XYZ file of C-alpha atoms in Angstrom:
703
model
C 118.352 -77.021 87.205
C 118.156 -73.226 87.137
C 121.809 -72.788 86.997
C 123.342 -75.923 85.913
C 127.055 -75.497 86.173
C 128.117 -78.895 87.291
C 132.041 -79.918 86.699
C 133.832 -82.820 87.463
C 136.902 -82.434 85.352
C 140.065 -81.228 86.714
C 142.688 -79.007 84.930
C 145.203 -80.597 82.852
C 147.751 -78.048 82.642
C 146.999 -74.318 81.828
C 149.043 -74.081 78.616
C 147.130 -77.339 77.138
C 143.632 -75.901 77.782
C 144.511 -72.238 76.177
C 145.980 -73.787 73.607
C 142.731 -75.856 72.840
C 140.485 -72.786 73.735
C 142.004 -70.665 71.538
C 139.740 -72.210 68.823
C 137.054 -70.069 70.202
C 136.233 -66.476 69.727
C 133.660 -64.137 71.655
C 131.516 -62.431 68.933
C 128.259 -60.776 69.548
C 127.745 -62.420 73.126
C 128.619 -66.249 71.499
C 131.474 -68.201 70.568
C 132.140 -69.259 66.805
C 134.543 -70.491 64.894
C 137.364 -68.149 64.026
C 137.140 -67.377 60.407
C 139.005 -64.240 60.325
C 140.930 -64.411 63.596
C 139.694 -62.245 66.470
C 141.286 -65.227 68.716
C 143.317 -67.516 66.420
C 143.937 -70.816 67.662
C 143.874 -73.452 65.016
C 142.260 -75.224 62.162
C 139.755 -77.398 64.030
C 135.936 -76.828 63.849
C 135.056 -74.651 66.816
C 132.503 -77.276 68.375
C 133.318 -81.039 68.388
C 130.550 -82.810 70.508
C 133.196 -85.234 71.701
C 135.082 -82.174 73.225
C 132.211 -81.250 75.541
C 131.779 -82.487 78.886
C 128.153 -84.166 79.358
C 128.477 -83.540 82.970
C 129.162 -79.865 82.734
C 126.410 -78.977 79.859
C 123.264 -76.802 81.342
C 119.971 -78.489 81.521
C 116.924 -76.859 81.956
C 113.514 -78.336 84.042
C 112.805 -80.895 81.457
C 116.541 -82.191 81.313
C 117.151 -80.712 77.891
C 120.346 -79.324 76.935
C 120.679 -75.790 76.141
C 123.010 -73.741 74.960
C 125.027 -71.073 76.783
C 125.995 -72.387 79.878
C 129.640 -73.336 80.903
C 130.722 -76.102 78.905
C 133.766 -77.066 81.148
C 137.839 -77.844 80.141
C 137.877 -80.013 77.038
C 138.556 -83.719 77.912
C 142.669 -84.391 77.932
C 142.056 -87.041 75.070
C 140.638 -84.519 73.067
C 143.588 -82.131 74.039
C 146.029 -84.654 72.870
C 144.452 -85.247 69.693
C 144.335 -81.736 69.003
C 147.691 -81.476 69.708
C 149.149 -84.324 67.322
C 147.191 -82.437 64.239
C 149.190 -79.226 65.027
C 152.740 -78.414 64.367
C 155.181 -78.798 66.761
C 155.479 -76.102 69.023
C 158.663 -74.618 70.844
C 158.193 -75.153 74.702
C 157.738 -71.986 76.640
C 160.737 -72.683 78.663
C 162.975 -72.382 75.541
C 161.365 -69.183 74.394
C 162.794 -65.812 74.790
C 161.003 -64.018 77.331
C 160.350 -61.142 75.487
C 158.184 -63.000 72.777
C 156.189 -64.668 75.773
C 155.542 -60.728 77.331
C 154.451 -59.937 73.731
C 152.305 -62.991 73.574
C 150.893 -61.796 77.044
C 150.185 -58.511 76.216
C 148.459 -59.559 73.033
C 146.243 -61.850 74.775
C 145.652 -58.985 77.596
C 144.370 -56.859 74.542
C 142.201 -59.416 73.453
C 140.838 -60.165 77.162
C 140.056 -56.268 77.382
C 137.799 -56.016 74.609
C 136.111 -59.280 75.781
C 135.907 -58.461 79.078
C 134.208 -55.506 78.211
C 131.408 -57.089 76.279
C 131.131 -59.511 79.184
C 130.249 -56.945 81.785
C 127.872 -55.255 79.332
C 126.030 -58.862 78.831
C 126.231 -59.046 82.853
C 124.535 -55.317 83.253
C 124.561 -53.020 86.133
C 122.309 -53.894 88.884
C 121.988 -55.065 92.518
C 125.315 -56.717 92.379
C 127.297 -53.648 91.658
C 125.260 -51.687 94.117
C 125.531 -54.174 96.872
C 129.406 -54.011 96.254
C 129.135 -50.121 96.268
C 127.948 -50.077 99.674
C 130.165 -52.469 100.852
C 133.119 -50.934 99.539
C 132.098 -47.597 100.609
C 131.969 -48.105 104.124
C 135.938 -49.024 103.716
C 136.040 -45.597 102.025
C 134.392 -44.014 104.755
C 136.657 -45.441 107.234
C 139.511 -44.221 105.284
C 137.834 -40.615 105.446
C 137.141 -41.424 109.419
C 140.877 -42.039 110.004
C 142.051 -38.741 108.523
C 139.839 -36.708 111.096
C 140.296 -38.935 114.517
C 143.695 -37.732 115.471
C 142.865 -33.995 114.655
C 139.668 -34.134 116.876
C 141.113 -36.414 119.901
C 144.512 -34.153 120.051
C 143.125 -31.287 122.356
C 141.870 -33.915 124.993
C 144.732 -36.420 124.547
C 147.475 -33.886 125.117
C 146.115 -33.176 128.681
C 145.463 -36.933 129.095
C 148.944 -38.044 128.182
C 150.924 -35.052 128.826
C 151.992 -34.393 125.720
C 154.332 -31.797 124.634
C 154.336 -29.703 121.450
C 156.573 -31.955 119.625
C 154.658 -35.029 120.464
C 151.382 -33.583 119.115
C 152.996 -32.776 116.194
C 154.273 -36.423 115.673
C 150.764 -37.691 116.688
C 149.228 -35.501 113.936
C 151.850 -37.049 111.306
C 151.942 -40.525 112.056
C 148.791 -41.508 110.624
C 149.591 -40.117 107.365
C 152.923 -41.780 107.731
C 151.186 -45.019 108.059
C 148.919 -44.380 105.346
C 151.770 -43.573 102.831
C 153.670 -47.109 103.775
C 150.416 -49.038 103.594
C 149.410 -47.606 100.323
C 152.461 -48.543 98.362
C 152.785 -51.968 100.280
C 149.336 -53.158 100.494
C 148.462 -51.686 96.711
C 151.120 -53.673 95.374
C 150.093 -56.907 96.918
C 146.687 -56.469 95.614
C 148.040 -56.904 92.226
C 149.569 -60.279 93.265
C 147.363 -61.851 96.088
C 144.026 -60.483 94.953
C 141.606 -57.409 95.961
C 139.654 -58.983 98.085
C 141.904 -60.821 100.299
C 144.305 -57.633 100.472
C 141.591 -55.383 101.236
C 140.355 -58.000 104.169
C 144.040 -57.784 105.763
C 144.100 -54.023 105.230
C 140.754 -53.573 107.023
C 141.588 -55.856 109.587
C 144.803 -54.157 110.526
C 142.849 -50.863 111.003
C 140.213 -52.045 112.922
C 142.251 -54.141 115.389
C 144.946 -51.407 115.772
C 142.178 -48.496 116.073
C 140.395 -50.506 118.629
C 143.424 -51.177 120.576
C 144.718 -47.428 120.630
C 141.418 -46.458 122.343
C 142.598 -48.408 125.501
C 146.111 -47.753 125.830
C 147.469 -45.474 128.151
C 150.982 -44.767 127.233
C 152.009 -41.947 124.605
C 154.479 -44.383 122.532
C 152.332 -47.339 122.403
C 149.217 -44.962 121.200
C 151.590 -43.598 118.497
C 152.583 -47.487 117.437
C 148.744 -48.260 117.494
C 147.668 -45.141 115.350
C 150.676 -45.953 112.949
C 149.875 -49.333 112.230
C 146.213 -48.502 111.853
C 147.241 -45.866 109.161
C 149.342 -48.371 107.426
C 146.011 -50.711 107.413
C 143.726 -47.945 105.859
C 146.238 -46.637 103.515
C 145.930 -49.971 101.553
C 141.809 -49.343 101.127
C 141.787 -46.461 98.933
C 144.029 -48.101 95.964
C 142.458 -51.496 96.185
C 138.890 -50.363 96.354
C 139.131 -48.468 93.478
C 140.625 -50.710 91.396
C 138.071 -53.336 92.710
C 134.943 -51.735 92.012
C 136.416 -50.496 88.620
C 136.702 -53.957 87.440
C 132.751 -54.640 88.057
C 132.047 -51.641 85.688
C 131.175 -51.299 81.989
C 133.050 -48.595 80.271
C 129.820 -46.152 80.205
C 129.304 -46.558 83.959
C 132.851 -46.439 85.364
C 133.764 -42.601 85.449
C 130.110 -41.792 86.870
C 129.762 -44.713 89.506
C 133.690 -44.416 90.867
C 132.591 -40.923 91.415
C 129.575 -41.749 93.321
C 131.815 -44.153 95.400
C 133.669 -41.068 96.307
C 130.918 -39.896 98.150
C 131.678 -42.297 100.773
C 134.811 -40.290 101.944
C 132.832 -37.316 102.676
C 130.541 -39.368 104.512
C 133.363 -40.375 106.748
C 134.448 -36.958 107.378
C 130.500 -36.123 108.342
C 130.579 -39.157 110.606
C 133.686 -38.205 112.552
C 132.757 -34.577 112.994
C 129.236 -35.662 114.225
C 130.737 -38.272 116.851
C 133.379 -35.968 117.850
C 130.488 -32.975 118.601
C 128.431 -35.489 120.375
C 131.375 -37.482 122.324
C 134.368 -35.908 123.278
C 132.650 -32.829 125.179
C 131.069 -35.215 127.587
C 134.034 -35.899 129.715
C 132.134 -38.041 132.207
C 131.460 -40.720 129.628
C 134.389 -43.191 130.779
C 135.447 -44.851 133.436
C 138.837 -45.132 135.948
C 140.561 -47.858 137.392
C 142.514 -46.576 140.349
C 144.527 -43.590 139.888
C 146.347 -45.177 136.763
C 144.002 -46.194 134.195
C 141.426 -43.519 132.634
C 139.208 -44.074 129.893
C 138.136 -40.656 128.886
C 135.370 -39.408 126.421
C 138.047 -39.127 123.658
C 138.654 -42.985 123.846
C 134.968 -43.773 123.206
C 135.084 -41.625 120.191
C 137.989 -43.517 118.943
C 136.315 -46.692 119.584
C 133.311 -45.490 117.682
C 135.109 -44.441 114.707
C 136.441 -47.944 114.095
C 132.743 -49.381 113.317
C 132.686 -48.390 109.859
C 136.028 -50.100 108.994
C 134.363 -53.260 111.037
C 131.007 -53.255 109.121
C 132.966 -53.299 105.906
C 135.217 -56.126 106.863
C 132.178 -58.472 108.142
C 130.415 -57.569 104.604
C 133.419 -58.012 102.602
C 133.729 -61.561 103.318
C 130.424 -62.329 101.411
C 131.664 -60.526 98.223
C 133.447 -62.364 95.527
C 136.840 -61.793 94.172
C 137.533 -59.529 91.486
C 137.062 -61.530 88.218
C 139.382 -59.749 86.089
C 142.196 -60.299 88.285
C 141.374 -64.105 88.287
C 141.362 -64.104 84.561
C 144.802 -62.207 84.828
C 146.547 -64.987 86.977
C 145.206 -67.904 84.620
C 141.886 -68.822 87.142
C 139.460 -69.260 84.244
C 136.741 -71.460 85.904
C 136.812 -69.379 89.103
C 136.261 -65.961 87.094
C 133.356 -67.600 84.966
C 131.466 -68.650 88.215
C 131.867 -65.251 89.521
C 130.873 -63.193 86.378
C 127.715 -65.857 86.106
C 126.895 -64.842 89.576
C 126.788 -61.355 88.784
C 124.578 -61.601 85.767
C 122.036 -63.909 87.272
C 122.057 -61.671 90.481
C 121.248 -58.584 88.127
C 118.962 -60.514 85.972
C 116.996 -61.760 89.002
C 116.699 -58.089 90.296
C 115.546 -57.279 86.923
C 112.721 -59.546 86.665
C 114.564 -61.732 84.014
C 115.895 -64.761 85.480
C 115.238 -67.003 82.555
C 118.034 -64.978 80.797
C 120.829 -67.147 80.090
C 124.602 -66.099 80.337
C 125.687 -66.670 77.034
C 129.593 -66.646 77.814
C 131.310 -70.208 77.785
C 135.061 -69.069 77.498
C 136.923 -66.248 78.273
C 140.567 -65.668 77.263
C 143.369 -65.752 79.763
C 146.919 -64.063 79.268
C 149.779 -66.616 79.216
C 151.235 -66.812 82.397
C 154.806 -65.618 82.591
C 155.478 -65.045 86.123
C 154.537 -67.806 88.587
C 155.081 -68.264 92.153
C 157.852 -70.772 93.442
C 155.734 -73.702 95.118
C 157.960 -75.498 97.592
C 157.253 -79.167 98.472
C 156.110 -79.754 102.273
C 159.384 -82.078 102.716
C 161.596 -79.098 101.424
C 162.923 -77.018 104.469
C 161.655 -75.967 107.371
C 157.946 -74.287 107.446
C 159.729 -70.965 108.218
C 162.225 -71.328 105.035
C 159.212 -72.207 102.748
C 157.172 -68.915 104.038
C 160.453 -67.003 103.336
C 160.696 -68.115 99.845
C 157.311 -67.060 99.254
C 157.648 -63.759 101.106
C 160.717 -62.914 99.098
C 158.871 -64.201 95.833
C 155.764 -61.900 96.595
C 157.879 -58.967 97.496
C 159.979 -59.118 94.440
C 156.980 -59.342 91.907
C 155.556 -56.301 93.885
C 158.862 -54.429 93.292
C 158.885 -55.301 89.865
C 155.607 -54.144 89.296
C 156.904 -50.709 90.774
C 159.765 -50.830 88.449
C 157.572 -51.405 85.340
C 155.151 -48.094 86.311
C 158.408 -46.231 85.408
C 159.432 -48.114 82.105
C 159.120 -46.344 78.878
C 155.645 -47.197 78.036
C 154.074 -45.589 81.380
C 156.901 -43.575 82.435
C 155.344 -40.173 81.326
C 152.157 -40.742 82.366
C 153.156 -41.954 86.005
C 155.807 -38.623 86.311
C 153.056 -36.482 85.366
C 150.191 -38.174 87.702
C 152.627 -37.833 90.302
C 152.896 -34.146 90.232
C 149.390 -33.692 90.123
C 148.517 -35.899 92.975
C 151.347 -34.150 94.755
C 150.389 -30.683 94.379
C 146.751 -31.460 95.153
C 147.775 -33.243 98.456
C 150.319 -30.385 99.644
C 147.527 -27.439 98.968
C 144.476 -29.388 99.971
C 145.490 -31.183 103.002
C 147.827 -28.020 103.975
C 144.731 -25.791 103.642
C 142.271 -27.986 105.938
C 144.859 -28.077 108.761
C 145.413 -24.332 108.071
C 141.710 -23.491 108.084
C 141.086 -24.634 112.008
C 144.427 -23.540 113.171
C 143.743 -19.871 111.548
C 140.027 -20.085 113.279
C 141.752 -21.055 116.472
C 144.228 -18.043 116.371
C 141.537 -15.690 115.397
C 139.448 -16.977 118.627
C 142.589 -16.625 120.820
C 143.085 -13.262 119.441
C 139.448 -12.512 120.434
C 139.673 -14.025 123.827
C 142.992 -12.116 124.906
C 141.340 -9.098 123.641
C 138.762 -9.723 126.734
C 141.512 -10.280 129.375
C 140.950 -8.554 132.702
C 143.653 -6.933 134.487
C 143.986 -6.171 137.999
C 146.849 -4.096 139.387
C 147.849 -3.622 142.983
C 144.934 -5.263 144.407
C 145.362 -6.610 148.243
C 143.271 -9.465 149.482
C 143.512 -10.650 153.002
C 141.644 -13.828 154.759
C 139.771 -14.551 151.931
C 138.838 -17.911 150.585
C 138.851 -18.529 146.751
C 136.240 -21.390 145.787
C 135.227 -20.242 142.249
C 137.214 -20.259 138.878
C 139.507 -17.321 137.831
C 139.545 -17.085 134.069
C 141.162 -14.916 131.629
C 142.880 -12.501 134.013
C 145.902 -10.791 134.753
C 146.849 -9.642 138.186
C 150.249 -7.332 138.850
C 151.718 -6.335 142.102
C 148.798 -7.754 144.321
C 149.319 -8.753 147.639
C 147.389 -11.793 149.216
C 147.820 -12.873 152.709
C 146.171 -15.469 154.862
C 143.953 -16.455 151.711
C 142.714 -19.637 150.866
C 142.278 -21.302 147.737
C 140.087 -24.428 147.824
C 138.340 -26.720 145.194
C 138.939 -24.099 142.306
C 140.068 -23.723 138.790
C 142.604 -21.232 137.122
C 141.786 -21.024 133.605
C 144.363 -18.440 131.461
C 145.437 -16.820 134.626
C 148.995 -14.898 135.165
C 149.889 -13.474 138.396
C 153.037 -11.101 137.975
C 155.178 -9.321 140.712
C 152.723 -10.423 143.543
C 152.990 -11.391 147.191
C 151.437 -14.489 148.813
C 152.290 -14.880 152.115
C 150.235 -17.521 154.405
C 148.109 -18.849 151.974
C 146.856 -22.309 151.495
C 146.100 -23.870 148.072
C 143.965 -26.982 148.177
C 142.578 -29.056 145.442
C 143.643 -26.665 142.719
C 143.200 -27.308 139.175
C 144.751 -24.791 136.684
C 145.185 -24.427 132.953
C 147.845 -22.102 131.060
C 148.154 -20.614 134.656
C 151.503 -18.898 135.467
C 153.109 -17.063 138.062
C 156.316 -14.843 137.162
C 158.365 -12.722 139.562
C 156.224 -13.711 142.581
C 157.408 -14.008 146.305
C 155.871 -16.988 147.882
C 156.373 -16.843 151.786
C 155.168 -19.933 154.316
C 152.362 -20.962 151.681
C 150.758 -24.770 151.536
C 150.251 -26.098 147.874
C 148.156 -29.482 148.857
C 146.594 -31.754 146.089
C 147.142 -29.389 143.355
C 148.550 -29.550 139.882
C 150.761 -26.333 140.228
C 153.978 -27.594 139.392
C 157.303 -26.274 139.260
C 157.295 -25.166 135.883
C 154.307 -22.930 136.427
C 156.464 -20.543 138.756
C 158.838 -18.492 136.624
C 161.662 -16.624 138.334
C 159.788 -16.852 141.838
C 161.177 -16.807 145.157
C 159.698 -19.763 147.367
C 160.409 -19.068 151.077
C 159.424 -21.627 153.768
C 156.531 -22.817 151.256
C 155.198 -26.828 151.302
C 153.877 -28.691 148.368
C 152.211 -31.774 149.713
C 150.540 -34.808 147.508
C 150.522 -32.900 144.068
C 148.254 -34.356 141.265
C 149.997 -37.128 139.355
C 149.775 -37.655 135.355
C 147.809 -34.806 133.367
C 143.849 -34.066 133.719
C 141.207 -33.086 131.336
C 140.624 -29.660 132.873
C 138.090 -27.980 131.014
C 135.469 -28.109 128.350
C 136.931 -25.572 125.663
C 134.360 -23.132 124.436
C 135.343 -23.492 120.921
C 135.049 -27.100 120.693
C 131.730 -26.734 119.053
C 133.019 -24.211 116.535
C 135.873 -26.459 115.689
C 133.527 -29.638 114.888
C 131.358 -27.416 113.151
C 133.754 -26.198 110.880
C 134.934 -29.985 110.154
C 131.288 -30.840 109.614
C 130.448 -28.287 107.077
C 133.981 -28.478 105.497
C 132.789 -32.285 104.562
C 128.952 -31.295 103.515
C 130.426 -28.694 101.380
C 131.960 -31.479 98.990
C 128.372 -32.925 98.016
C 127.503 -30.113 95.143
C 131.235 -31.023 94.046
C 130.460 -34.542 94.197
C 127.162 -34.563 92.242
C 128.173 -32.263 89.571
C 131.811 -34.335 89.066
C 129.324 -37.496 88.701
C 127.083 -36.692 86.152
C 129.738 -34.713 84.380
C 132.709 -37.192 84.279
C 131.672 -39.399 81.423
C 130.448 -36.293 79.346
C 133.410 -33.728 79.673
C 135.939 -36.106 80.475
C 138.888 -36.836 83.223
C 141.487 -34.142 82.055
C 138.961 -31.482 81.829
C 137.460 -32.084 85.003
C 141.212 -32.320 87.031
C 142.226 -29.096 85.273
C 138.942 -26.971 85.584
C 138.614 -28.089 89.253
C 142.236 -27.252 90.129
C 142.362 -23.940 88.573
C 138.876 -22.880 90.200
C 140.215 -23.882 93.386
C 143.415 -21.484 92.652
C 141.206 -18.784 92.278
C 139.165 -19.750 95.806
C 142.647 -19.532 97.259
C 143.186 -15.912 96.712
C 140.004 -14.630 97.993
C 141.518 -16.197 101.548
C 143.277 -12.862 101.822
C 139.907 -11.299 102.402
C 139.420 -14.059 105.425
C 139.632 -11.658 108.409
C 136.650 -13.278 110.604
C 135.826 -16.849 111.653
C 132.881 -16.587 109.464
C 134.678 -15.487 106.416
C 137.280 -18.197 106.775
C 134.671 -21.131 107.469
C 133.018 -20.024 104.122
C 136.019 -19.853 102.027
C 137.146 -23.240 103.384
C 133.486 -24.612 102.256
C 134.084 -23.244 98.790
C 137.551 -24.622 98.414
C 136.720 -28.193 99.248
C 133.422 -28.219 97.220
C 135.506 -26.752 94.213
C 138.707 -29.184 94.771
C 136.663 -32.467 95.347
C 136.103 -32.849 91.456
C 139.482 -33.057 90.705
C 140.101 -35.557 93.608
C 137.215 -37.629 91.957
C 138.864 -37.349 88.691
C 142.311 -38.001 89.586
C 140.822 -41.371 91.222
C 139.251 -42.371 88.040
C 142.202 -41.781 85.708
C 144.690 -43.335 87.538
C 142.275 -46.572 87.674
C 142.223 -46.686 84.011
C 145.366 -45.583 82.747
C 147.589 -48.951 84.263
C 146.742 -52.635 83.172
C 144.966 -55.050 85.613
C 148.086 -56.556 87.000
C 149.455 -53.243 87.818
C 146.633 -51.067 88.395
C 146.363 -51.342 92.388
C 150.476 -50.811 92.897
C 150.269 -47.746 90.479
C 147.306 -46.137 92.702
C 149.148 -46.897 95.649
C 152.432 -45.432 94.566
C 150.491 -42.361 93.756
C 148.717 -42.567 96.745
C 151.500 -42.740 98.936
C 153.118 -39.659 97.319
C 150.026 -37.897 97.952
C 150.237 -38.668 101.722
C 153.776 -37.431 101.596
C 152.606 -34.528 100.176
C 149.996 -34.271 103.016
C 152.703 -34.613 105.474
C 154.375 -31.786 103.788
C 151.252 -29.568 103.997
C 150.560 -29.909 107.322
C 153.957 -29.033 108.724
C 154.362 -25.946 106.167
C 151.166 -24.488 106.427
C 150.903 -24.665 109.990
C 154.159 -23.192 110.807
C 152.954 -20.024 109.303
C 149.631 -19.687 111.526
C 149.911 -16.233 113.066
C 152.925 -15.098 111.587
C 151.390 -14.479 107.583
C 148.611 -15.490 105.424
C 150.867 -14.666 102.465
C 153.056 -17.734 102.199
C 150.262 -20.337 102.313
C 148.002 -18.976 99.804
C 150.575 -18.304 97.290
C 152.068 -21.921 97.850
C 148.695 -23.612 97.494
C 147.374 -21.470 94.637
C 150.502 -21.730 92.661
C 150.857 -25.872 93.296
C 147.088 -25.856 92.170
C 147.847 -24.024 89.186
C 150.923 -26.041 88.108
C 149.258 -28.989 88.399
C 146.049 -27.956 87.096
C 147.879 -27.107 83.486
C 149.998 -30.063 83.681
C 146.981 -32.251 83.993
C 145.538 -31.233 80.674
C 148.608 -32.675 79.157
C 147.477 -36.474 80.297
C 145.797 -38.773 77.853
C 142.096 -38.835 77.887
C 140.586 -42.167 79.149
C 137.197 -41.588 78.828
C 136.655 -44.030 75.718
C 139.380 -46.701 77.082
C 138.480 -50.489 77.814
C 139.913 -51.350 81.206
C 143.069 -53.001 80.188
């Protein structure tokens, strides 16, 4: 057989198996008897014929046993025989917890070095590249989620009659969900597994993103986007923890940086889809007068496709073997590592190469789940105990990241993550808002003003746009099937006029007198008449709800700005990937943040749309290297059983910084540029200098 792995033995107890297996140590790809104790276990010889299971030996085509295949778990009789020869040991339940934790930490250190050697033996090839694209789609879905609400907001506010406060809440609700999801799902990934939690995360995002495209009410849409954000928030910490555990030390920094490119691809995908779908208001359908499925809903639906694709592909990928070893599942981890090895060797044209590892060190298991028998309590009581036990373990992991060993690193990383998010997310919202403000100023400068015009017995059946009419008189006029866009009537008289099937946007009547006038099937509601006198006027069959009235002229430019901003990070991604393992993570973070701070100062000279677009691209391109290095160093600074938890905490803090940045920076649009620029640059300088005090992890094995 090519892969002669057959195992009919069962576990007889993890503690006993570990005790016997400690007689073996890994050295140069083989296991030898311990002379000098890399892994110390006992005094017996390393290989005893009667300690091997014949049914688990490897066989070649001639049915000859060969070395290197997994030999299975030693026979129970052999375990008992070895135990008799050993000195009596104190049972774990009577040992001090500190002693058990010290033993576990020693085991983890041994496992870290052994696992690094095993990953190097497995090589880097087809398996890692397959996983790279599967996890890349998940990261792409995260990038898409950040842009979705910003793109649909102008259309959704008309479709769902959103006030200014409602628009602000919709813009921030996704970040709030991401913040909670990062902490919760990141913590669960350290207890339940990377693959399982990533599937749950993507499933939540896909389901509620899909549902949000169909709901009509603002409240339900807000709830769906919140839960969708919660789901996608867990992907970032899990994806990086998951992928890093299949990479060797020499490949880790570079390939995690390449993986970051999918976030950029997500932004490009969202911008391109918005550009090609949202302006086509006819791409949809209506069911009666209450249900409308406009083009922006089609866009929301299309944006869920990367998440769905990743969810399907992930079903064919294995769990992280490093995580499985951490929880004591030796055989499952060995099988996955052998699969990685064989997949890569076949792709390299070397299928005959044998996976030489027969035993992998597993840390002592201290914290274990409480297993309740089916006869104990009701089903919901059993589930309640399981859930509370898991959440307690997640909380313990959160607290562990603040213990003396990791406190300083966690606090410094928290400041760096927060300052980076505050400036970056604040500015990427501020840039489009400033461009809109500049466009509005230019639009207002072209306004046409009509004073004291007198019009009578005339039919208006065309669009009036960007006009101000003062002290005019309109008698016996008809306004039929027309549109008002940015039109204002001041101190004017309307007498015996007739308005039918009129649609308006940013149109108001101020201090006007309206006499014997009929309004039929219009959206000229009461709030559009400011300090007006209505005498014998009638409003009949007003338009219901809100309507997408006009295609904005600046839609194209806003989508183009986001597209160019996403595309501009490509050079930074390439440079950071190529240099990450050469100059180190710390210099990459500090240098990138300081260069980004310098870019901020040039924003004082951005007095035109083209200048703002140019400085946005430069800022995004300079800052992406810091993001990539932050992702890498966060993965490497924490041990396997705390990695996703720590990443989730820091990423949750990052989303909190994004919420503050969005709120603060947007409030200064049209008021001053000084505060946003100084705030962003000072945050980047402070975070960049602090990052230089972090420990370098370039030569560190993954603990």
